[in-house]
Coordinates of C-alpha atoms and ligand atoms in Angstrom, one line a residue:
X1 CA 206.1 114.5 263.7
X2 CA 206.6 117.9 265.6
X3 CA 209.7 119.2 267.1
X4 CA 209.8 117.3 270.7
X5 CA 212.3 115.8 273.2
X6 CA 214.7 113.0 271.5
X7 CA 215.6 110.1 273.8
X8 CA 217.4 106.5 272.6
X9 CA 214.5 104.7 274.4
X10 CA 211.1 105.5 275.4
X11 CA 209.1 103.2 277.8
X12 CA 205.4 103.7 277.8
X13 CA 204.4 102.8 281.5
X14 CA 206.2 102.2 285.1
X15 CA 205.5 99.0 286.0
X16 CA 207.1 95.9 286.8
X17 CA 207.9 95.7 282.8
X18 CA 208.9 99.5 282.4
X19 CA 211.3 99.5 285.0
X20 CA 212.8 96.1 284.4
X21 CA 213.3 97.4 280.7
X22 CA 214.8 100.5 282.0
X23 CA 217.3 99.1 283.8
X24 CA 218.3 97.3 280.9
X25 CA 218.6 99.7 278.7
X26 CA 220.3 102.5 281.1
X27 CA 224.0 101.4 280.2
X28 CA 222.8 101.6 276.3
X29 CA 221.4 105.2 276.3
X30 CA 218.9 107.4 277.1
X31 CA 215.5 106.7 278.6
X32 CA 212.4 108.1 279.1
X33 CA 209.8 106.5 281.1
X34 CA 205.9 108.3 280.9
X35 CA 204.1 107.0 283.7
X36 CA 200.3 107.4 283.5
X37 CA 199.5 108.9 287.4
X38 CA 202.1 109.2 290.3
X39 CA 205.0 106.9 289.5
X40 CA 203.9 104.0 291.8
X41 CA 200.4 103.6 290.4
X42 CA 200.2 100.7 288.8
X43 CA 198.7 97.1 288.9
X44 CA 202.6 96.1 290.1
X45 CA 201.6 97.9 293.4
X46 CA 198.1 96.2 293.2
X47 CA 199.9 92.7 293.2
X48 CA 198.9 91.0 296.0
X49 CA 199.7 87.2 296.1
X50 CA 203.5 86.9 294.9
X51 CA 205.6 85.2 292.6
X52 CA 206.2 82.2 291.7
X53 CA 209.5 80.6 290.7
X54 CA 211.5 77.9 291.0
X55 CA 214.7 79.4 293.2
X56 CA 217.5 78.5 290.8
X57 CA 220.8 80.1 290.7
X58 CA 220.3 82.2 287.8
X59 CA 216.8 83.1 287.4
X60 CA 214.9 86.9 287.9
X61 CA 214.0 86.2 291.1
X62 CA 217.1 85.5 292.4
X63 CA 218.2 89.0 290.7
X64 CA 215.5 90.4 292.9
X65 CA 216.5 89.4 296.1
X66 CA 220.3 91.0 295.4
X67 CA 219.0 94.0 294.5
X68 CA 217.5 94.2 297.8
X69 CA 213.5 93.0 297.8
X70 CA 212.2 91.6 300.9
X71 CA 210.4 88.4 300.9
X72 CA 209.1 86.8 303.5
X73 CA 211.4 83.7 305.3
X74 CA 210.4 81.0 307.5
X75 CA 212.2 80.9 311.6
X76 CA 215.3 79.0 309.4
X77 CA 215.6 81.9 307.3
X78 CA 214.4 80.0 303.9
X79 CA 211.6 81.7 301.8
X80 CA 208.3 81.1 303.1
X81 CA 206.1 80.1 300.2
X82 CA 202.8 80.8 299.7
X83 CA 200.0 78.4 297.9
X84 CA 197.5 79.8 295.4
X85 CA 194.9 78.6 293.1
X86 CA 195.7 75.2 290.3
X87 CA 199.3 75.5 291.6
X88 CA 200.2 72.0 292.4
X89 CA 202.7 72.9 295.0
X90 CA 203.8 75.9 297.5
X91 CA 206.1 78.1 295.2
X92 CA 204.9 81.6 295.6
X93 CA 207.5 84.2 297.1
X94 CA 205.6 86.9 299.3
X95 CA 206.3 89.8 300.9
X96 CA 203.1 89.6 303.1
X97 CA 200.2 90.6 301.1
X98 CA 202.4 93.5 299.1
X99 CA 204.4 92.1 297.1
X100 CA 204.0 93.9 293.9
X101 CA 204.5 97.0 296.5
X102 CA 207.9 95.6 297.2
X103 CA 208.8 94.9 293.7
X104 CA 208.2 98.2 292.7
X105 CA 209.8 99.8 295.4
X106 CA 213.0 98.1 294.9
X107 CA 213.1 98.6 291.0
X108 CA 212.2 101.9 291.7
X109 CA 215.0 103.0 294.0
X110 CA 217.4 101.4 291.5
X111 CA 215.9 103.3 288.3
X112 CA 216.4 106.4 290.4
X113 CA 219.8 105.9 290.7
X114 CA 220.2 106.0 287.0
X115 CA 221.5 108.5 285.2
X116 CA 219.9 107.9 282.1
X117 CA 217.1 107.1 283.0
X118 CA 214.4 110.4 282.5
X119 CA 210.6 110.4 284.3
X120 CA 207.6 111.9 283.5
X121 CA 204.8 111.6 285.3
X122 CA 201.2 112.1 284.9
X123 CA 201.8 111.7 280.8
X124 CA 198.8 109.8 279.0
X125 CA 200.2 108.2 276.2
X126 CA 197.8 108.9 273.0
X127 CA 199.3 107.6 269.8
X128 CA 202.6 105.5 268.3
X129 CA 204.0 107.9 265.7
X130 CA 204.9 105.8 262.8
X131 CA 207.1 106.8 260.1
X132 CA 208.0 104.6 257.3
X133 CA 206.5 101.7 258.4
X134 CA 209.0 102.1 261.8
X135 CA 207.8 103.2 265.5
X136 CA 209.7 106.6 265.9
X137 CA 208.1 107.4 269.4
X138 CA 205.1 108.5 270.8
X139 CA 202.6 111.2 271.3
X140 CA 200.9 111.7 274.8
X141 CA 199.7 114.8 277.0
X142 CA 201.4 116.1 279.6
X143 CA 200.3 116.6 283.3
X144 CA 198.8 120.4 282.1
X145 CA 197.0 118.4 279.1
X146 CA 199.0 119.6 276.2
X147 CA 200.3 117.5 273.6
X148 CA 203.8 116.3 273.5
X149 CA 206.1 114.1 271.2
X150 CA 209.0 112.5 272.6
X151 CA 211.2 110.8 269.3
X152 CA 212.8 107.5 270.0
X153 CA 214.8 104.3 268.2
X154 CA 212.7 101.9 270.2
X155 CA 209.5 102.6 272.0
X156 CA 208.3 100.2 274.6
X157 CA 204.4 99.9 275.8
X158 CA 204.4 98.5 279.4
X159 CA 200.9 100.2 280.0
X160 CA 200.0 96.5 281.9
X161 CA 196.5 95.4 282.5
X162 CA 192.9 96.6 281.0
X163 CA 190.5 96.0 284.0
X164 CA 189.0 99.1 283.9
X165 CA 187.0 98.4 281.1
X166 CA 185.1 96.7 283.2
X167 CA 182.8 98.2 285.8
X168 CA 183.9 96.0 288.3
X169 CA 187.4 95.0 288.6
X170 CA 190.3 94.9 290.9
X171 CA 192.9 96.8 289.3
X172 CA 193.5 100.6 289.6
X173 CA 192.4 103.6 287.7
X174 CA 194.9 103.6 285.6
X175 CA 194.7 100.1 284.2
X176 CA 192.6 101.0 281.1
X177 CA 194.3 99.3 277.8
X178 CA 196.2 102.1 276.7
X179 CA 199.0 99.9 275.1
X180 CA 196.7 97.7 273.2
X181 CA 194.7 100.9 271.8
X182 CA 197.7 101.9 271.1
X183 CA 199.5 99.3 268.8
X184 CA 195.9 98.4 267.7
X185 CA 196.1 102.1 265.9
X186 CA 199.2 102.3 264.9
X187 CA 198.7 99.4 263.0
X188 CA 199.8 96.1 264.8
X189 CA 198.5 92.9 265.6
X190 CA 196.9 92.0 268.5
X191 CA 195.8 89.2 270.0
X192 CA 193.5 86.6 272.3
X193 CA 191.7 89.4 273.2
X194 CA 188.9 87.4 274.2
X195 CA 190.9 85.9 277.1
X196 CA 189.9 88.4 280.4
X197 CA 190.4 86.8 283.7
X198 CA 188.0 87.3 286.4
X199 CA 189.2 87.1 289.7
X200 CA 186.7 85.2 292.0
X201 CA 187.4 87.2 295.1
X202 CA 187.3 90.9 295.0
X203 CA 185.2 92.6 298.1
X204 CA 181.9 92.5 297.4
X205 CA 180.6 95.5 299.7
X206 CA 177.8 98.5 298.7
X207 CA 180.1 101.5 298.5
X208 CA 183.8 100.0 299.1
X209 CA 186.0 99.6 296.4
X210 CA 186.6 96.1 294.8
X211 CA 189.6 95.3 296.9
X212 CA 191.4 92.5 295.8
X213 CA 191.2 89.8 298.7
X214 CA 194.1 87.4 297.5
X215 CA 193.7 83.9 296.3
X216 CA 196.2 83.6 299.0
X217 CA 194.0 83.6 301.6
X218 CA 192.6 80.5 299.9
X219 CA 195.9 79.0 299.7
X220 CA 196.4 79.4 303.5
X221 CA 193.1 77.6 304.1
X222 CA 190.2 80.3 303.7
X223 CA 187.0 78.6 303.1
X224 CA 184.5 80.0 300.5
X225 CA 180.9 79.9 302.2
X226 CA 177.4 80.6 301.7
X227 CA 175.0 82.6 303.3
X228 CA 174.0 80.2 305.3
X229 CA 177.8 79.6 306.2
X230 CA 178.4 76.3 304.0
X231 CA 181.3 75.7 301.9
X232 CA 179.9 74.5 298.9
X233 CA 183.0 74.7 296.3
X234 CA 183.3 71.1 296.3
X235 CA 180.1 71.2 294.7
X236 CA 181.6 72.7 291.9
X237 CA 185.2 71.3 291.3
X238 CA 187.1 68.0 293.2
X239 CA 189.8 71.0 294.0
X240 CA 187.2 73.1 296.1
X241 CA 188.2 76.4 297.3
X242 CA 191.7 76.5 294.9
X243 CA 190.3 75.0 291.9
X244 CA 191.1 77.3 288.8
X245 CA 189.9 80.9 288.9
X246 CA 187.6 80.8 286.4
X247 CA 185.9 77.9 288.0
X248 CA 186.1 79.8 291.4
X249 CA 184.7 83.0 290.1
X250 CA 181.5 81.2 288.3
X251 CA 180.9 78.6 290.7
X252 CA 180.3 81.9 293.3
X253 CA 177.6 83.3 291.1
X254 CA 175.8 80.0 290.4
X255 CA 176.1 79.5 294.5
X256 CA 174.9 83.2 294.9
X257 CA 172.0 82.6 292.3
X258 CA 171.4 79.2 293.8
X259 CA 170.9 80.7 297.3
X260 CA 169.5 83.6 296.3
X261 CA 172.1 85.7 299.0
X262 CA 175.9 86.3 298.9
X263 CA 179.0 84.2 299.2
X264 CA 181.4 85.0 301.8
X265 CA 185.2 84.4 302.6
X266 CA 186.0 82.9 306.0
X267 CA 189.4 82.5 308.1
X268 CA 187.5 82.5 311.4
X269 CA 188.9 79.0 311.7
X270 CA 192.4 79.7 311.6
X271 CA 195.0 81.1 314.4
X272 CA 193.6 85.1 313.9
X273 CA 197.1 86.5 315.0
X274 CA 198.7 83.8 311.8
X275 CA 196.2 85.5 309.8
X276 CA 196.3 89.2 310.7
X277 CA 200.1 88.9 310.4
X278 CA 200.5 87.1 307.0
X279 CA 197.9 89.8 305.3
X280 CA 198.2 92.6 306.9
X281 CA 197.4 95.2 304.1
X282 CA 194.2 93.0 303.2
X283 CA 193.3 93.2 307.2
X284 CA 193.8 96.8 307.4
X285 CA 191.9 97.6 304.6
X286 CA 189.1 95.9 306.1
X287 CA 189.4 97.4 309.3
X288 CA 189.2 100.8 308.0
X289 CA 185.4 99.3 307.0
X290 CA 184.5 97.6 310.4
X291 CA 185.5 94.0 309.1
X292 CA 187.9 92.0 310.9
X293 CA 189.8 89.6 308.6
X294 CA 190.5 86.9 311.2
X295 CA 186.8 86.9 312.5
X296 CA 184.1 88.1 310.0
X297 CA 182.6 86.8 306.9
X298 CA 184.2 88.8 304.3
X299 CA 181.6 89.2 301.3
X300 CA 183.2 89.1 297.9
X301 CA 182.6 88.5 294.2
X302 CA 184.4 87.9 291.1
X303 CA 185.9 91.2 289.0
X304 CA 187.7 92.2 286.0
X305 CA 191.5 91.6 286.9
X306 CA 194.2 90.4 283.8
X307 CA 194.3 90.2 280.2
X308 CA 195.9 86.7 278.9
X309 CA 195.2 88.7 275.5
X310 CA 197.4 91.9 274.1
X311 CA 200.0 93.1 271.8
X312 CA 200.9 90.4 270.0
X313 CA 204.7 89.9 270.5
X314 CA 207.7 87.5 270.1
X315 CA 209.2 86.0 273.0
X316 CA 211.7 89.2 272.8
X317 CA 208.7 91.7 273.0
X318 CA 208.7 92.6 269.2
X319 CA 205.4 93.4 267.9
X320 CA 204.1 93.1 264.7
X321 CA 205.7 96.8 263.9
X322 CA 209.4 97.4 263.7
X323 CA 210.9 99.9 266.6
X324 CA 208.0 99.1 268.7
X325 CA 207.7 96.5 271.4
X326 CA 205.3 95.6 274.7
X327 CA 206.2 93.7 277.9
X328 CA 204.3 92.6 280.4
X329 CA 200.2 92.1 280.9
X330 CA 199.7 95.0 277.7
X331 CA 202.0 92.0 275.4
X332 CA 200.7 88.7 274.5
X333 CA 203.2 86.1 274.4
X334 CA 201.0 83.4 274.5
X335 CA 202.8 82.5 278.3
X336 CA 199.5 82.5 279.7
X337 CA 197.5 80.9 277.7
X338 CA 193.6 81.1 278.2
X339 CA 193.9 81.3 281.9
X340 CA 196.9 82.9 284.0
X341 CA 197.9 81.2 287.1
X342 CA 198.5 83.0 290.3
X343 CA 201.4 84.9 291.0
X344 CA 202.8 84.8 287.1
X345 CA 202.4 87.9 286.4
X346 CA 205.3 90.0 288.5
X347 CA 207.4 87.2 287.1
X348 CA 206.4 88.0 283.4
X349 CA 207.1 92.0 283.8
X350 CA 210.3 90.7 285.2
X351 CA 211.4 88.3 282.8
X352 CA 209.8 90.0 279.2
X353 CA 210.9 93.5 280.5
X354 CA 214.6 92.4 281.2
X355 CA 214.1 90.5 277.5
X356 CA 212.6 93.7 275.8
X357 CA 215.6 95.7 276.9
X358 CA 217.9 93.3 275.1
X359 CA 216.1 93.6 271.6
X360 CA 215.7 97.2 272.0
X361 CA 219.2 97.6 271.5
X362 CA 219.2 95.5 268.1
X363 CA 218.4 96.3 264.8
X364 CA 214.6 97.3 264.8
X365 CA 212.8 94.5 262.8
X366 CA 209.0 93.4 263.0
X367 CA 207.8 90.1 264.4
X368 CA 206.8 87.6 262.4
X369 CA 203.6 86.3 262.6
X370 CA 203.4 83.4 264.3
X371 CA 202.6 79.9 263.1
X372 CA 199.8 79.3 266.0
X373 CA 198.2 82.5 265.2
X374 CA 195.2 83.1 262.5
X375 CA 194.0 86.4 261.4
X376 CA 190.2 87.5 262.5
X377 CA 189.3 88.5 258.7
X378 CA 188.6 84.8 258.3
X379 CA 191.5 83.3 256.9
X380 CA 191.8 79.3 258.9
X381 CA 188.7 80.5 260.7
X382 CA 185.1 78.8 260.6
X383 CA 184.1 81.4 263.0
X384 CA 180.7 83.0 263.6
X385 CA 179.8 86.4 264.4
X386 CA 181.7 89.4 263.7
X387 CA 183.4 88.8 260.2
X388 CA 186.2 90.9 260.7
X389 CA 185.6 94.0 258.5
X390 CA 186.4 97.3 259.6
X391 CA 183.6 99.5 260.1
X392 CA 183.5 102.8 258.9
X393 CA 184.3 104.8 261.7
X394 CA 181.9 107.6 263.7
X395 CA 182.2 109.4 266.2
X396 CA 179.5 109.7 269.2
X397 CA 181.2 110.4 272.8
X398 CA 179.1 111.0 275.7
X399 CA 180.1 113.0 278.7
X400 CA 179.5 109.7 280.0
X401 CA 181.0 107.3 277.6
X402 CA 183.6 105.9 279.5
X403 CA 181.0 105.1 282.4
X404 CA 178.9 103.5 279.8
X405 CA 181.1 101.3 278.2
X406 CA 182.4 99.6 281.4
X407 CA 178.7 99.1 282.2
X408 CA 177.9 97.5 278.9
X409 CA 181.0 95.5 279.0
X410 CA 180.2 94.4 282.6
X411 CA 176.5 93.2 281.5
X412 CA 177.6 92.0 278.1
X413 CA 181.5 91.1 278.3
X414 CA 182.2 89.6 281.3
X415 CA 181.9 86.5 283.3
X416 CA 179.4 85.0 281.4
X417 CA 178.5 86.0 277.8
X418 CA 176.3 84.9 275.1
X419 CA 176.2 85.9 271.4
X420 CA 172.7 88.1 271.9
X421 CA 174.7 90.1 274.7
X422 CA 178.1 90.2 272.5
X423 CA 176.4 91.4 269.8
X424 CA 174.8 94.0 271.8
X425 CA 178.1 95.3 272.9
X426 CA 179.8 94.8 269.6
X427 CA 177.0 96.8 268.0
X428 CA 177.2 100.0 270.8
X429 CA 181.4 99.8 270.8
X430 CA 181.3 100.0 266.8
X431 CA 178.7 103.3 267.0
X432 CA 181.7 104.2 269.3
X433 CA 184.6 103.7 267.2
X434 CA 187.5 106.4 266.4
X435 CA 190.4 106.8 263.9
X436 CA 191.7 110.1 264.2
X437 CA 193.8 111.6 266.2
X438 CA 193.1 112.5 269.7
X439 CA 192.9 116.0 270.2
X440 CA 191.8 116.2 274.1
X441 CA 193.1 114.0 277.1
X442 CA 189.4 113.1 277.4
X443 CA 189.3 112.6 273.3
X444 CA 192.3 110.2 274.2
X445 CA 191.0 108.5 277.5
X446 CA 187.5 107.5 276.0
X447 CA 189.5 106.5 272.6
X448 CA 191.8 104.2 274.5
X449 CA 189.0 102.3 276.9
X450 CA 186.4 101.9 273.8
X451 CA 188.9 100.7 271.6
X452 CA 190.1 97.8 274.2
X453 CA 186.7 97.1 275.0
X454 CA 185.5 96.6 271.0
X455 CA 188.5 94.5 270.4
X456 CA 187.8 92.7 273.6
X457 CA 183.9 92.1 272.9
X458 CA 184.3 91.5 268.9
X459 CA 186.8 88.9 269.9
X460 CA 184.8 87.5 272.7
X461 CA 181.7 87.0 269.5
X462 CA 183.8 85.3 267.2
X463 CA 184.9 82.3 269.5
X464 CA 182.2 80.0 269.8
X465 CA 183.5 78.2 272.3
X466 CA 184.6 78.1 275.9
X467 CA 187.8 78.1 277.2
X468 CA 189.7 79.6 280.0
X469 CA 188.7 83.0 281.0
X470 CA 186.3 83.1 278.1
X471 CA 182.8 81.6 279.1
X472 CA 179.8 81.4 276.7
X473 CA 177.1 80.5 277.9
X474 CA 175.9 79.3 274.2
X475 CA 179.0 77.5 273.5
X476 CA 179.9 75.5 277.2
X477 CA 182.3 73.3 275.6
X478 CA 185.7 74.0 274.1
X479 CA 186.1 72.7 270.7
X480 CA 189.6 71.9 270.5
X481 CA 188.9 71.1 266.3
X482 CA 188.0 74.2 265.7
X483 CA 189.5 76.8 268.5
X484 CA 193.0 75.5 269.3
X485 CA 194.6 78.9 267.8
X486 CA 195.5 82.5 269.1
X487 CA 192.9 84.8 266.7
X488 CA 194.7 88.1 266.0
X489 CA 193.7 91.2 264.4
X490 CA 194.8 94.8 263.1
X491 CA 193.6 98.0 261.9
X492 CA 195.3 98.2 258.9
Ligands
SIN1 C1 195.9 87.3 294.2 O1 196.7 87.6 295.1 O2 194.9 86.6 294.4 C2 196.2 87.7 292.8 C3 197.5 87.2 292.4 C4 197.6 87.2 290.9 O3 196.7 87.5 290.2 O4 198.6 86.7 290.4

């Protein structure tokens, strides 16, 4: 490793998770925290819908609230709580339609205040340096592009979600994997890769970005329509509009193929100040493109928007490598399962960040595998497809690699896959493949989204099966016999 900054702690990303960790380690050391873009860019901000949680007396939330975040309260002053898709019950704080903005706002006035607590911004982290079979920190360019290592005890990925190797998804630009290519590299397990939730209602609109329109809405009473202005999701699912998202998002493409036009969000049937007031970012946003919220059809569609799968870690946030741990959407705990409910995932940055902290300061040791998981190289697997080799690697970036991939995985990845498509993908994300070491930021940036992307489509192949977020068209049904088991995988 070359001469570079020393710290006690590293933390790979400034989200919810980063900054929860940091606080937690502050009274044990020194931290650095790399944030990929400005220091509020990240899916936390993006976080529309809430949290949910039970109020206790000693739970995260609760922590929240004293450090100063400011949900929303009913006229007697008790939290208002929101409704969202597959909950059974109102239990999702808010702070209107910002939440994650709110969340990061306060943790980011209280990592401010800490001394020990170092920020770089505009750092894209490239590699884990390994030594000895231990995580001694990481390599990442700096805002000018040049490479830098910072040395650590324990280094944390928090890098959150991986919609962007998608073409279309909700989350913003910076949300491309990193932590998963990452670990994958460096030599840990990850896991459940296949596991990609779409969410049903992202703006569907020629030219505009896709906006998240929050599940929310739904919970509030939004209706899902047609063109010709029927609901129809009772069609699909007894729980209509808030059945499960993955339900939600494929029942609007069957209804949109059915009908042969697009499928629309209406609230024109509810009190329009209630409904500009409670989403106010959502009905500004629209605005700005000639829609009003509280009158118009809103036209929307299903996008990329959280990965289930991840880093494989303990509850703790070890991974598979000593030194190194992950928190949040990059980590896969298993908490999720195949199919994240609403308004879990501010929660989990909360609670696994705060968690992470706390084993940082142990010993360093690796995580045991655990006994639920199988490895994809075929061992307890009766799987079909990809057999879990590794590929010699080549290289063959295109100027336009990036572009391609998210277009391939869109087509061939997402909502609803089959094993000619997968194959397809699998076939183009091997010829893509790359094991040394990144030498540019754009070396780096394509290495990081077409490593995700493989891992995600070779995974996606190999269970034949449905379940969750995944969807195969050739395999409706899930096969409980056979599939009941998180599939991980690593380089080494
Ligand atoms: C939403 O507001 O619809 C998204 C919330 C989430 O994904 O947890």
């Amino acid at each position: 490793m070359r001469a570079g900054a020393s710290f006690d702690f590293v933390i790979v990303g400034g989200g919810v998770a980063g900054l929860r960790a940091a606080i937690g380690l502050a009274p044990a050391g020194r931290v650095l925290v790399l944030t990929k873009a400005e220091p509020a860019e990240s899916n936390t901000g993006y976080a529309q819908g809430g949290i949910a949680a039970a109020i206790g007396d000693d739970d995260s939330v609760r922590e929240l609230i004293e450090w100063g975040a400011r949900f929303d309260r009913a006229a007697d002053g008790r939290p208002s709580l929101g409704r969202e898709a597959a909950h059974s019950v109102r239990r999702v704080l808010h702070a209107g339609d910002a939440t994650g903005r709110e969340i990061g706002r306060v943790l980011w006035e209280r990592v401010s205040a800490l001394g020990a607590v170092e920020t770089i911004d505009h750092a894209l982290a490239a590699e884990i340096v390994v030594e000895d079979g231990r995580a001694a920190g990481v390599r990442y360019f700096d805002r000018g592009g040049a490479p830098q290592d910072v040395r650590a005890g324990a280094t944390l990925l928090a890098t959150g979600g991986a919609g962007q190797v998608f073409r279309d998804t909700t989350n913003p630009a910076v949300a491309t994997g990193d932590g998963i290519a990452l670990a994958f590299h460096a030599g840990a397990r990850v896991a459940d890769l296949e596991f990609v939730q779409f969410h049903p209602t992202a703006l569907s609109r020629p030219g505009a970005p896709r906006f998240l329109i929050s599940e929310a809405l739904r919970g509030e009473g939004a209706r899902l329509v047609n063109q010709s202005g029927e609901p129809f999701m009772t069609r699909y699912h007894p729980d209509g509009d808030l059945a499960p998202r993955d339900v939600v998002a494929r029942s609007i493409v069957r209804e949109s193929e059915r009908t042969g036009g697009a499928v629309f969000l209406t609230l024109a049937h509810l009190d329009a100040a209630y409904v500009r007031g409670r989403f106010p970012t959502i009905a500004a946003m629209l605005k700005d493109l000639g829609l009003d919220l509280a009158v118009d059809r809103i036209p929307v569609g299903p996008a990329a928007h959280y990965m289930m799968g991840g880093v494989d870690t303990d509850v703790c946030g070890r991974t598979s490598i000593a030194g190194l741990f992950a928190a949040g959407e990059v980590a896969c705990t298993g908490l999720h399962g195949a199919n994240r409910l609403a308004s879990n995932s501010l929660l989990e940055g909360l609670v696994f960040g705060a968690r992470a902290a706390a084993a940082m300061q142990e010993p360093p040791r690796a995580a045991p595998m655990k006994e639920d998981r199988v490895m994809a190289d075929g061992s307890g697997l009766m799987a079909e497809g990809t057999n879990g080799d590794h590929l010699p690697y080549a290289i063959s970036h295109q100027p336009s690699a990036i572009t391609n991939v998210r277009e391939l995985m869109w087509r061939c990845a997402g909502l609803f896959r089959d094993r000619a498509g997968l194959e397809e993908a699998v076939a183009a994300l091997d010829a893509l493949a790359d094991a040394s070491h990144p030498a540019t930021v754009d070396r780096a940036r394509q290495r990081n989204l077409s490593t995700v992307a493989r891992l995600i489509a070779r995974a996606a192949l190999r269970r034949t099966e449905s379940r969750g977020g995944h969807y195969r068209l050739d395999y409706p049904a899930r096969d409980d016999e056979r599939w009941c088991v998180h599939v991980v995988e690593t380089a080494l």
